[in-house]
Amino acid sequence: MAEVVAAPPVAPATRSWRWLAAPFLAFALVSLTAGLLARHQPRSKGYFRLFFSDPAHLKAGFATAAVALGCFQLFSAAWIFRKLPWRKPAWINPAHRWSGRLAFVCTLPVAYHCIFKLGFRSADTRVLVHSLLGCGVYGAYASKVTIVRLHRFPKPVLPVAGGLLFAVLVGVWYSSAVWLYGHDSNPAAAAYSSSGYAPAIPAGASPTRGAKVFAQSGCSTCHTLKAAGAGGQIGPNLDVLRPTFAKVQAQVAKGGGGMPAYGDKLSAAEIRDLAAFVASRAGG
Ligand code: HEC
């Protein structure tokens, strides 16, 4: 017993499987922290988009870069462990390390928006899966780093951890960026909202009629929306929030959080048109 605990620096023996508790703990703690930090309603301020069209495309772009680097990670790891037919060059270890660091950096603008702005969402299965996997990414990363730093785990541990990290990353990317790009190329869903949870606006809805409803209902007292010439400051800025059709529809019908309900003042068709107007024009 004493040897196992005290000897590691001298005797480079393989660790016992019990040491797996360390990476598991790292995974659980980090994933849970990400989930807890993300426990809030979507925030209205602090989004950025750099050279992308909106924050959703920024997220998708960086996530795609991270996955591309992840593919290189997998490839260079296979080379390092001599699973490829070619001789192992000297630059492959640093290339592996640096592509890993770069991939991590690429995830940061994504995580910033997901964790601190949009928060953990469960509007539908895709979003829930995306939220859960999103929390898991840094957990998987932490456990892989733990394994690398502690050294001498049984042989299959590192490749399995690396593979799991890659799988989680691909899952997050698939449930967001791939979905978004598919959505972009679908003209029926052109009115995509930056929060990423937008189902298409129903075909019968008229944003033009919705603009009138917006003007007549006093929304501009509380909300900013450039397309309507509204500059209210009490509620969230709709150009920044870019709420989905479903969200506007629900919020207008039910109110809440300081906003009056319009369910009994407006007809279902008026609310539908209003939601189509806000969802398609906000942020534009
Ligand atoms: C008296 C002020 C007031 C008026 C009038 C008002 N809102 Fe709001 N609205 C708010 C506040 C405050 C919130 C934030 C609610 C929250 O954080 O839960 C909000 C939230 C929203 C949201 C975001 C919901 C979400 O889940 O993030 C939308 C969309 C919205 N309002 C649309 C409208 C529309 C459309 C109208 C006109 C029919 C309108 N509001 C009228 C105050 C108002």
mmCIF file of C-alpha atoms and ligand atoms in Angstrom:
data_model
loop_
_atom_site.group_PDB
_atom_site.id
_atom_site.type_symbol
_atom_site.label_atom_id
_atom_site.label_comp_id
_atom_site.label_asym_id
_atom_site.label_seq_id
_atom_site.Cartn_x
_atom_site.Cartn_y
_atom_site.Cartn_z
ATOM 1 C CA MET A 1 0.000 0.000 0.000
ATOM 2 C CA ALA A 2 2.556 2.516 1.137
ATOM 3 C CA GLU A 3 4.653 1.888 -1.983
ATOM 4 C CA VAL A 4 1.752 2.572 -4.297
ATOM 5 C CA VAL A 5 0.998 5.880 -2.648
ATOM 6 C CA ALA A 6 4.478 7.182 -2.027
ATOM 7 C CA ALA A 7 6.535 5.696 -4.821
ATOM 8 C CA PRO A 8 5.148 7.153 -8.081
ATOM 9 C CA PRO A 9 8.025 9.566 -8.810
ATOM 10 C CA VAL A 10 10.629 6.781 -8.526
ATOM 11 C CA ALA A 11 8.860 3.723 -9.840
ATOM 12 C CA PRO A 12 7.223 4.387 -13.215
ATOM 13 C CA ALA A 13 4.676 1.604 -12.715
ATOM 14 C CA THR A 14 1.197 1.888 -14.169
ATOM 15 C CA ARG A 15 -1.386 3.370 -11.856
ATOM 16 C CA SER A 16 -4.173 1.197 -10.561
ATOM 17 C CA TRP A 17 -7.602 1.589 -12.133
ATOM 18 C CA ARG A 18 -8.745 3.220 -8.925
ATOM 19 C CA TRP A 19 -6.970 6.367 -10.093
ATOM 20 C CA LEU A 20 -9.727 6.745 -12.667
ATOM 21 C CA ALA A 21 -11.668 8.377 -9.858
ATOM 22 C CA ALA A 22 -9.516 11.505 -10.381
ATOM 23 C CA PRO A 23 -10.497 12.176 -14.021
ATOM 24 C CA PHE A 24 -14.098 11.210 -13.251
ATOM 25 C CA LEU A 25 -14.178 13.686 -10.410
ATOM 26 C CA ALA A 26 -12.666 16.382 -12.649
ATOM 27 C CA PHE A 27 -15.325 15.636 -15.249
ATOM 28 C CA ALA A 28 -18.176 15.812 -12.757
ATOM 29 C CA LEU A 29 -16.998 18.968 -11.020
ATOM 30 C CA VAL A 30 -16.274 20.942 -14.167
ATOM 31 C CA SER A 31 -19.441 19.868 -15.995
ATOM 32 C CA LEU A 32 -21.536 20.686 -12.969
ATOM 33 C CA THR A 33 -19.888 24.093 -12.588
ATOM 34 C CA ALA A 34 -20.611 24.909 -16.235
ATOM 35 C CA GLY A 35 -24.226 23.838 -15.755
ATOM 36 C CA LEU A 36 -24.662 25.902 -12.596
ATOM 37 C CA LEU A 37 -23.077 28.992 -14.163
ATOM 38 C CA ALA A 38 -25.506 28.615 -17.054
ATOM 39 C CA ARG A 39 -28.599 28.473 -14.838
ATOM 40 C CA HIS A 40 -30.268 31.723 -15.843
ATOM 41 C CA GLN A 41 -32.651 33.186 -18.385
ATOM 42 C CA PRO A 42 -31.132 34.476 -21.630
ATOM 43 C CA ARG A 43 -29.494 37.831 -20.974
ATOM 44 C CA SER A 44 -30.129 40.787 -23.199
ATOM 45 C CA LYS A 45 -26.694 42.422 -23.260
ATOM 46 C CA GLY A 46 -23.073 41.525 -23.870
ATOM 47 C CA TYR A 47 -23.322 39.508 -27.086
ATOM 48 C CA PHE A 48 -20.707 39.989 -29.781
ATOM 49 C CA ARG A 49 -20.338 38.732 -33.319
ATOM 50 C CA LEU A 50 -16.867 39.876 -34.548
ATOM 51 C CA PHE A 51 -16.924 39.477 -38.344
ATOM 52 C CA PHE A 52 -19.849 37.025 -38.318
ATOM 53 C CA SER A 53 -23.411 37.973 -39.223
ATOM 54 C CA ASP A 54 -24.678 37.383 -35.660
ATOM 55 C CA PRO A 55 -23.636 35.669 -32.420
ATOM 56 C CA ALA A 56 -25.147 32.347 -33.507
ATOM 57 C CA HIS A 57 -22.920 32.242 -36.573
ATOM 58 C CA LEU A 58 -19.956 33.288 -34.483
ATOM 59 C CA LYS A 59 -20.600 30.308 -32.219
ATOM 60 C CA ALA A 60 -21.037 27.995 -35.178
ATOM 61 C CA GLY A 61 -17.861 29.270 -36.851
ATOM 62 C CA PHE A 62 -15.689 28.841 -33.783
ATOM 63 C CA ALA A 63 -17.224 25.468 -32.952
ATOM 64 C CA THR A 64 -16.486 24.288 -36.481
ATOM 65 C CA ALA A 65 -12.879 25.454 -36.148
ATOM 66 C CA ALA A 66 -12.607 23.604 -32.833
ATOM 67 C CA VAL A 67 -13.938 20.410 -34.399
ATOM 68 C CA ALA A 68 -11.534 20.744 -37.348
ATOM 69 C CA LEU A 69 -8.663 21.111 -34.894
ATOM 70 C CA GLY A 70 -10.111 18.174 -32.955
ATOM 71 C CA CYS A 71 -9.836 16.056 -36.103
ATOM 72 C CA PHE A 72 -6.202 17.064 -36.351
ATOM 73 C CA GLN A 73 -5.825 16.134 -32.671
ATOM 74 C CA LEU A 74 -7.079 12.650 -33.382
ATOM 75 C CA PHE A 75 -4.851 12.289 -36.431
ATOM 76 C CA SER A 76 -1.712 13.603 -34.710
ATOM 77 C CA ALA A 77 -2.399 11.439 -31.632
ATOM 78 C CA ALA A 78 -2.551 8.367 -33.859
ATOM 79 C CA TRP A 79 0.772 9.425 -35.379
ATOM 80 C CA ILE A 80 2.351 9.998 -31.976
ATOM 81 C CA PHE A 81 1.301 6.536 -30.865
ATOM 82 C CA ARG A 82 2.709 5.110 -34.106
ATOM 83 C CA LYS A 83 -0.610 3.932 -35.444
ATOM 84 C CA LEU A 84 0.098 5.495 -38.827
ATOM 85 C CA PRO A 85 2.316 3.926 -41.472
ATOM 86 C CA TRP A 86 4.791 6.824 -41.526
ATOM 87 C CA ARG A 87 7.817 7.576 -39.415
ATOM 88 C CA LYS A 88 7.028 9.860 -36.467
ATOM 89 C CA PRO A 89 8.440 13.346 -37.133
ATOM 90 C CA ALA A 90 9.819 15.563 -34.363
ATOM 91 C CA TRP A 91 7.250 18.296 -34.923
ATOM 92 C CA ILE A 92 4.228 16.108 -34.334
ATOM 93 C CA ASN A 93 4.245 16.344 -30.511
ATOM 94 C CA PRO A 94 4.343 20.159 -30.408
ATOM 95 C CA ALA A 95 1.827 20.261 -33.287
ATOM 96 C CA HIS A 96 -0.504 18.054 -31.254
ATOM 97 C CA ARG A 97 -0.109 20.177 -28.139
ATOM 98 C CA TRP A 98 -0.595 23.485 -29.937
ATOM 99 C CA SER A 99 -3.565 22.358 -31.999
ATOM 100 C CA GLY A 100 -5.145 21.246 -28.737
ATOM 101 C CA ARG A 101 -4.550 24.620 -27.143
ATOM 102 C CA LEU A 102 -5.872 26.408 -30.202
ATOM 103 C CA ALA A 103 -8.994 24.212 -30.186
ATOM 104 C CA PHE A 104 -9.521 25.160 -26.552
ATOM 105 C CA VAL A 105 -9.194 28.858 -27.388
ATOM 106 C CA CYS A 106 -11.720 28.420 -30.210
ATOM 107 C CA THR A 107 -14.265 27.089 -27.735
ATOM 108 C CA LEU A 108 -14.013 30.161 -25.484
ATOM 109 C CA PRO A 109 -16.180 32.627 -27.477
ATOM 110 C CA VAL A 110 -18.722 29.839 -27.867
ATOM 111 C CA ALA A 111 -18.754 28.993 -24.180
ATOM 112 C CA TYR A 112 -18.978 32.660 -23.251
ATOM 113 C CA HIS A 113 -22.238 33.029 -25.181
ATOM 114 C CA CYS A 114 -23.640 29.679 -24.126
ATOM 115 C CA ILE A 115 -22.808 29.811 -20.447
ATOM 116 C CA PHE A 116 -23.045 33.502 -19.626
ATOM 117 C CA LYS A 117 -25.546 34.846 -22.170
ATOM 118 C CA LEU A 118 -27.973 32.209 -23.407
ATOM 119 C CA GLY A 119 -27.805 29.853 -20.450
ATOM 120 C CA PHE A 120 -28.877 26.240 -20.124
ATOM 121 C CA ARG A 121 -31.978 25.756 -22.287
ATOM 122 C CA SER A 122 -34.307 22.836 -22.783
ATOM 123 C CA ALA A 123 -36.848 24.186 -25.270
ATOM 124 C CA ASP A 124 -36.704 20.986 -27.323
ATOM 125 C CA THR A 125 -34.670 17.804 -27.504
ATOM 126 C CA ARG A 126 -31.968 19.259 -29.723
ATOM 127 C CA VAL A 127 -31.456 22.226 -27.431
ATOM 128 C CA LEU A 128 -31.481 20.066 -24.317
ATOM 129 C CA VAL A 129 -28.954 17.639 -25.808
ATOM 130 C CA HIS A 130 -26.827 20.577 -26.901
ATOM 131 C CA SER A 131 -26.967 22.158 -23.430
ATOM 132 C CA LEU A 132 -26.029 18.900 -21.704
ATOM 133 C CA LEU A 133 -23.175 18.103 -24.076
ATOM 134 C CA GLY A 134 -22.023 21.715 -23.823
ATOM 135 C CA CYS A 135 -21.613 21.326 -20.071
ATOM 136 C CA GLY A 136 -19.788 18.071 -20.716
ATOM 137 C CA VAL A 137 -17.178 19.525 -23.078
ATOM 138 C CA TYR A 138 -15.100 21.248 -20.437
ATOM 139 C CA GLY A 139 -15.691 18.331 -18.079
ATOM 140 C CA ALA A 140 -14.280 15.939 -20.667
ATOM 141 C CA TYR A 141 -11.450 18.384 -21.318
ATOM 142 C CA ALA A 142 -10.638 18.594 -17.606
ATOM 143 C CA SER A 143 -10.583 14.833 -17.250
ATOM 144 C CA LYS A 144 -8.343 14.399 -20.280
ATOM 145 C CA VAL A 145 -5.909 17.017 -18.979
ATOM 146 C CA THR A 146 -5.974 15.306 -15.572
ATOM 147 C CA ILE A 147 -5.026 12.025 -17.223
ATOM 148 C CA VAL A 148 -2.216 13.626 -19.229
ATOM 149 C CA ARG A 149 -0.833 15.442 -16.175
ATOM 150 C CA LEU A 150 -0.970 12.506 -13.770
ATOM 151 C CA HIS A 151 0.739 10.174 -16.284
ATOM 152 C CA ARG A 152 1.016 6.386 -16.157
ATOM 153 C CA PHE A 153 -2.632 5.464 -16.435
ATOM 154 C CA PRO A 154 -3.307 2.016 -17.880
ATOM 155 C CA LYS A 155 -2.719 2.108 -21.627
ATOM 156 C CA PRO A 156 -6.279 2.427 -22.964
ATOM 157 C CA VAL A 157 -7.225 5.291 -20.626
ATOM 158 C CA LEU A 158 -5.723 8.226 -22.513
ATOM 159 C CA PRO A 159 -6.973 7.286 -25.983
ATOM 160 C CA VAL A 160 -10.431 6.541 -24.585
ATOM 161 C CA ALA A 161 -10.529 9.909 -22.775
ATOM 162 C CA GLY A 162 -9.293 11.720 -25.879
ATOM 163 C CA GLY A 163 -11.863 9.918 -27.985
ATOM 164 C CA LEU A 164 -14.670 10.783 -25.576
ATOM 165 C CA LEU A 165 -13.656 14.436 -25.533
ATOM 166 C CA PHE A 166 -13.700 14.434 -29.322
ATOM 167 C CA ALA A 167 -17.085 12.692 -29.387
ATOM 168 C CA VAL A 168 -18.626 15.219 -26.979
ATOM 169 C CA LEU A 169 -17.206 18.097 -29.011
ATOM 170 C CA VAL A 170 -18.602 16.653 -32.229
ATOM 171 C CA GLY A 171 -21.958 16.128 -30.494
ATOM 172 C CA VAL A 172 -22.108 19.766 -29.399
ATOM 173 C CA TRP A 173 -21.130 20.913 -32.847
ATOM 174 C CA TYR A 174 -23.579 18.594 -34.572
ATOM 175 C CA SER A 175 -26.491 19.731 -32.419
ATOM 176 C CA SER A 176 -25.770 23.424 -33.090
ATOM 177 C CA ALA A 177 -23.537 24.430 -35.971
ATOM 178 C CA VAL A 178 -24.566 21.610 -38.306
ATOM 179 C CA TRP A 179 -28.179 22.277 -37.424
ATOM 180 C CA LEU A 180 -27.712 26.011 -38.020
ATOM 181 C CA TYR A 181 -26.053 25.590 -41.401
ATOM 182 C CA GLY A 182 -28.827 23.218 -42.445
ATOM 183 C CA HIS A 183 -31.306 25.811 -41.289
ATOM 184 C CA ASP A 184 -29.544 28.594 -43.218
ATOM 185 C CA SER A 185 -29.786 26.746 -46.492
ATOM 186 C CA ASN A 186 -33.499 26.176 -45.920
ATOM 187 C CA PRO A 187 -35.293 29.287 -47.246
ATOM 188 C CA ALA A 188 -38.500 28.513 -45.345
ATOM 189 C CA ALA A 189 -36.531 29.043 -42.166
ATOM 190 C CA ALA A 190 -34.766 32.211 -43.241
ATOM 191 C CA ALA A 191 -36.080 34.107 -40.245
ATOM 192 C CA TYR A 192 -33.660 32.397 -37.939
ATOM 193 C CA SER A 193 -33.065 34.029 -34.601
ATOM 194 C CA SER A 194 -29.673 34.402 -32.980
ATOM 195 C CA SER A 195 -30.678 32.554 -29.877
ATOM 196 C CA GLY A 196 -30.757 29.518 -32.093
ATOM 197 C CA TYR A 197 -33.987 28.020 -30.932
ATOM 198 C CA ALA A 198 -36.229 29.364 -33.649
ATOM 199 C CA PRO A 199 -38.703 27.111 -35.296
ATOM 200 C CA ALA A 200 -39.704 28.532 -38.686
ATOM 201 C CA ILE A 201 -42.282 31.281 -38.698
ATOM 202 C CA PRO A 202 -45.640 29.867 -39.793
ATOM 203 C CA ALA A 203 -46.399 30.517 -43.443
ATOM 204 C CA GLY A 204 -49.678 32.362 -42.798
ATOM 205 C CA ALA A 205 -48.183 34.979 -40.481
ATOM 206 C CA SER A 206 -47.808 38.516 -41.792
ATOM 207 C CA PRO A 207 -44.928 40.572 -40.415
ATOM 208 C CA THR A 208 -46.393 43.645 -42.135
ATOM 209 C CA ARG A 209 -49.621 43.393 -40.165
ATOM 210 C CA GLY A 210 -47.502 42.548 -37.132
ATOM 211 C CA ALA A 211 -45.666 45.871 -37.429
ATOM 212 C CA LYS A 212 -48.991 47.676 -37.006
ATOM 213 C CA VAL A 213 -49.917 45.581 -34.002
ATOM 214 C CA PHE A 214 -46.524 46.403 -32.470
ATOM 215 C CA ALA A 215 -47.124 50.125 -32.973
ATOM 216 C CA GLN A 216 -50.659 49.984 -31.561
ATOM 217 C CA SER A 217 -49.920 47.828 -28.539
ATOM 218 C CA GLY A 218 -47.415 50.064 -26.805
ATOM 219 C CA CYS A 219 -44.532 47.626 -27.063
ATOM 220 C CA SER A 220 -42.258 50.577 -27.861
ATOM 221 C CA THR A 221 -42.836 52.061 -24.418
ATOM 222 C CA CYS A 222 -40.692 49.327 -22.960
ATOM 223 C CA HIS A 223 -38.661 47.807 -25.792
ATOM 224 C CA THR A 224 -36.063 48.914 -28.279
ATOM 225 C CA LEU A 225 -36.641 47.590 -31.807
ATOM 226 C CA LYS A 226 -35.060 49.519 -34.658
ATOM 227 C CA ALA A 227 -37.399 48.093 -37.301
ATOM 228 C CA ALA A 228 -40.313 49.651 -35.428
ATOM 229 C CA GLY A 229 -38.532 52.870 -34.470
ATOM 230 C CA ALA A 230 -38.956 51.852 -30.838
ATOM 231 C CA GLY A 231 -36.508 52.980 -28.160
ATOM 232 C CA GLY A 232 -38.001 51.830 -24.851
ATOM 233 C CA GLN A 233 -35.601 50.886 -22.083
ATOM 234 C CA ILE A 234 -37.718 49.041 -19.524
ATOM 235 C CA GLY A 235 -37.748 45.584 -21.104
ATOM 236 C CA PRO A 236 -34.914 43.830 -22.928
ATOM 237 C CA ASN A 237 -33.683 45.321 -26.213
ATOM 238 C CA LEU A 238 -35.330 43.123 -28.827
ATOM 239 C CA ASP A 239 -32.622 43.824 -31.424
ATOM 240 C CA VAL A 240 -30.087 42.325 -29.060
ATOM 241 C CA LEU A 241 -32.275 39.549 -27.698
ATOM 242 C CA ARG A 242 -33.579 38.575 -31.141
ATOM 243 C CA PRO A 243 -36.277 36.375 -29.672
ATOM 244 C CA THR A 244 -37.718 33.498 -31.633
ATOM 245 C CA PHE A 245 -41.221 33.442 -33.016
ATOM 246 C CA ALA A 246 -42.351 31.043 -30.307
ATOM 247 C CA LYS A 247 -40.810 33.141 -27.567
ATOM 248 C CA VAL A 248 -42.508 36.377 -28.651
ATOM 249 C CA GLN A 249 -45.789 34.558 -29.084
ATOM 250 C CA ALA A 250 -45.606 33.070 -25.592
ATOM 251 C CA GLN A 251 -44.356 36.237 -23.906
ATOM 252 C CA VAL A 252 -47.004 38.454 -25.492
ATOM 253 C CA ALA A 253 -49.819 36.050 -24.684
ATOM 254 C CA LYS A 254 -48.788 35.375 -21.106
ATOM 255 C CA GLY A 255 -46.659 38.364 -20.114
ATOM 256 C CA GLY A 256 -44.594 37.989 -16.990
ATOM 257 C CA GLY A 257 -41.382 39.321 -15.508
ATOM 258 C CA GLY A 258 -42.779 42.868 -15.427
ATOM 259 C CA MET A 259 -44.483 42.730 -18.815
ATOM 260 C CA PRO A 260 -48.255 42.822 -19.126
ATOM 261 C CA ALA A 261 -50.087 39.919 -20.814
ATOM 262 C CA TYR A 262 -51.841 40.660 -24.116
ATOM 263 C CA GLY A 263 -53.686 37.359 -24.416
ATOM 264 C CA ASP A 264 -57.052 38.980 -23.847
ATOM 265 C CA LYS A 265 -56.366 42.232 -25.707
ATOM 266 C CA LEU A 266 -55.022 40.782 -28.947
ATOM 267 C CA SER A 267 -56.407 37.958 -31.080
ATOM 268 C CA ALA A 268 -54.343 34.835 -31.740
ATOM 269 C CA ALA A 269 -53.816 36.019 -35.338
ATOM 270 C CA GLU A 270 -52.592 39.434 -34.162
ATOM 271 C CA ILE A 271 -50.158 37.828 -31.744
ATOM 272 C CA ARG A 272 -48.972 35.489 -34.494
ATOM 273 C CA ASP A 273 -48.345 38.409 -36.886
ATOM 274 C CA LEU A 274 -46.690 40.421 -34.118
ATOM 275 C CA ALA A 275 -44.406 37.521 -33.276
ATOM 276 C CA ALA A 276 -43.559 37.066 -36.963
ATOM 277 C CA PHE A 277 -42.675 40.749 -37.199
ATOM 278 C CA VAL A 278 -40.449 40.801 -34.116
ATOM 279 C CA ALA A 279 -38.768 37.457 -34.843
ATOM 280 C CA SER A 280 -37.997 38.321 -38.449
ATOM 281 C CA ARG A 281 -36.956 41.946 -38.016
ATOM 282 C CA ALA A 282 -35.200 42.129 -34.645
ATOM 283 C CA GLY A 283 -31.500 42.805 -34.945
ATOM 284 C CA GLY A 284 -31.833 43.456 -38.692
HETATM 285 C C1 HEC B 1 -44.616 47.760 -19.428
HETATM 286 C C2 HEC B 1 -43.434 47.425 -20.177
HETATM 287 C C3 HEC B 1 -43.569 46.412 -21.307
HETATM 288 C C4 HEC B 1 -44.427 46.422 -22.388
HETATM 289 C C5 HEC B 1 -45.497 47.441 -22.707
HETATM 290 C C6 HEC B 1 -44.056 45.299 -23.210
HETATM 291 N N1 HEC B 1 -43.035 44.600 -22.631
HETATM 292 FE FE1 HEC B 1 -42.116 42.973 -23.390
HETATM 293 N N2 HEC B 1 -41.002 42.820 -21.706
HETATM 294 C C7 HEC B 1 -41.001 43.713 -20.653
HETATM 295 C C8 HEC B 1 -40.098 43.237 -19.638
HETATM 296 C C9 HEC B 1 -39.793 43.927 -18.314
HETATM 297 C C10 HEC B 1 -39.574 42.019 -20.092
HETATM 298 C C11 HEC B 1 -38.587 41.110 -19.390
HETATM 299 C C12 HEC B 1 -39.351 39.936 -18.840
HETATM 300 C C13 HEC B 1 -38.440 38.936 -18.195
HETATM 301 O O1 HEC B 1 -37.237 39.189 -18.083
HETATM 302 O O2 HEC B 1 -38.976 37.907 -17.789
HETATM 303 C C14 HEC B 1 -40.135 41.807 -21.413
HETATM 304 C C15 HEC B 1 -39.826 40.727 -22.211
HETATM 305 C C16 HEC B 1 -40.216 40.616 -23.525
HETATM 306 C C17 HEC B 1 -39.731 39.623 -24.438
HETATM 307 C C18 HEC B 1 -38.652 38.620 -24.138
HETATM 308 C C19 HEC B 1 -39.175 37.386 -23.489
HETATM 309 C C20 HEC B 1 -38.064 36.461 -23.069
HETATM 310 O O3 HEC B 1 -38.413 35.355 -22.703
HETATM 311 O O4 HEC B 1 -36.890 36.836 -23.075
HETATM 312 C C21 HEC B 1 -40.350 39.835 -25.624
HETATM 313 C C22 HEC B 1 -40.164 39.039 -26.895
HETATM 314 C C23 HEC B 1 -41.246 40.943 -25.458
HETATM 315 N N3 HEC B 1 -41.135 41.397 -24.167
HETATM 316 C C24 HEC B 1 -42.050 41.454 -26.455
HETATM 317 C C25 HEC B 1 -42.965 42.457 -26.242
HETATM 318 C C26 HEC B 1 -43.947 42.873 -27.231
HETATM 319 C C27 HEC B 1 -44.056 42.321 -28.643
HETATM 320 C C28 HEC B 1 -44.693 43.853 -26.653
HETATM 321 C C29 HEC B 1 -45.888 44.558 -27.240
HETATM 322 C C30 HEC B 1 -47.053 43.728 -27.444
HETATM 323 C C31 HEC B 1 -44.178 44.056 -25.300
HETATM 324 N N4 HEC B 1 -43.150 43.180 -25.095
HETATM 325 C C32 HEC B 1 -44.685 44.977 -24.403
HETATM 326 C C33 HEC B 1 -41.724 44.865 -20.570
HETATM 327 C C34 HEC B 1 -42.710 45.242 -21.457
#
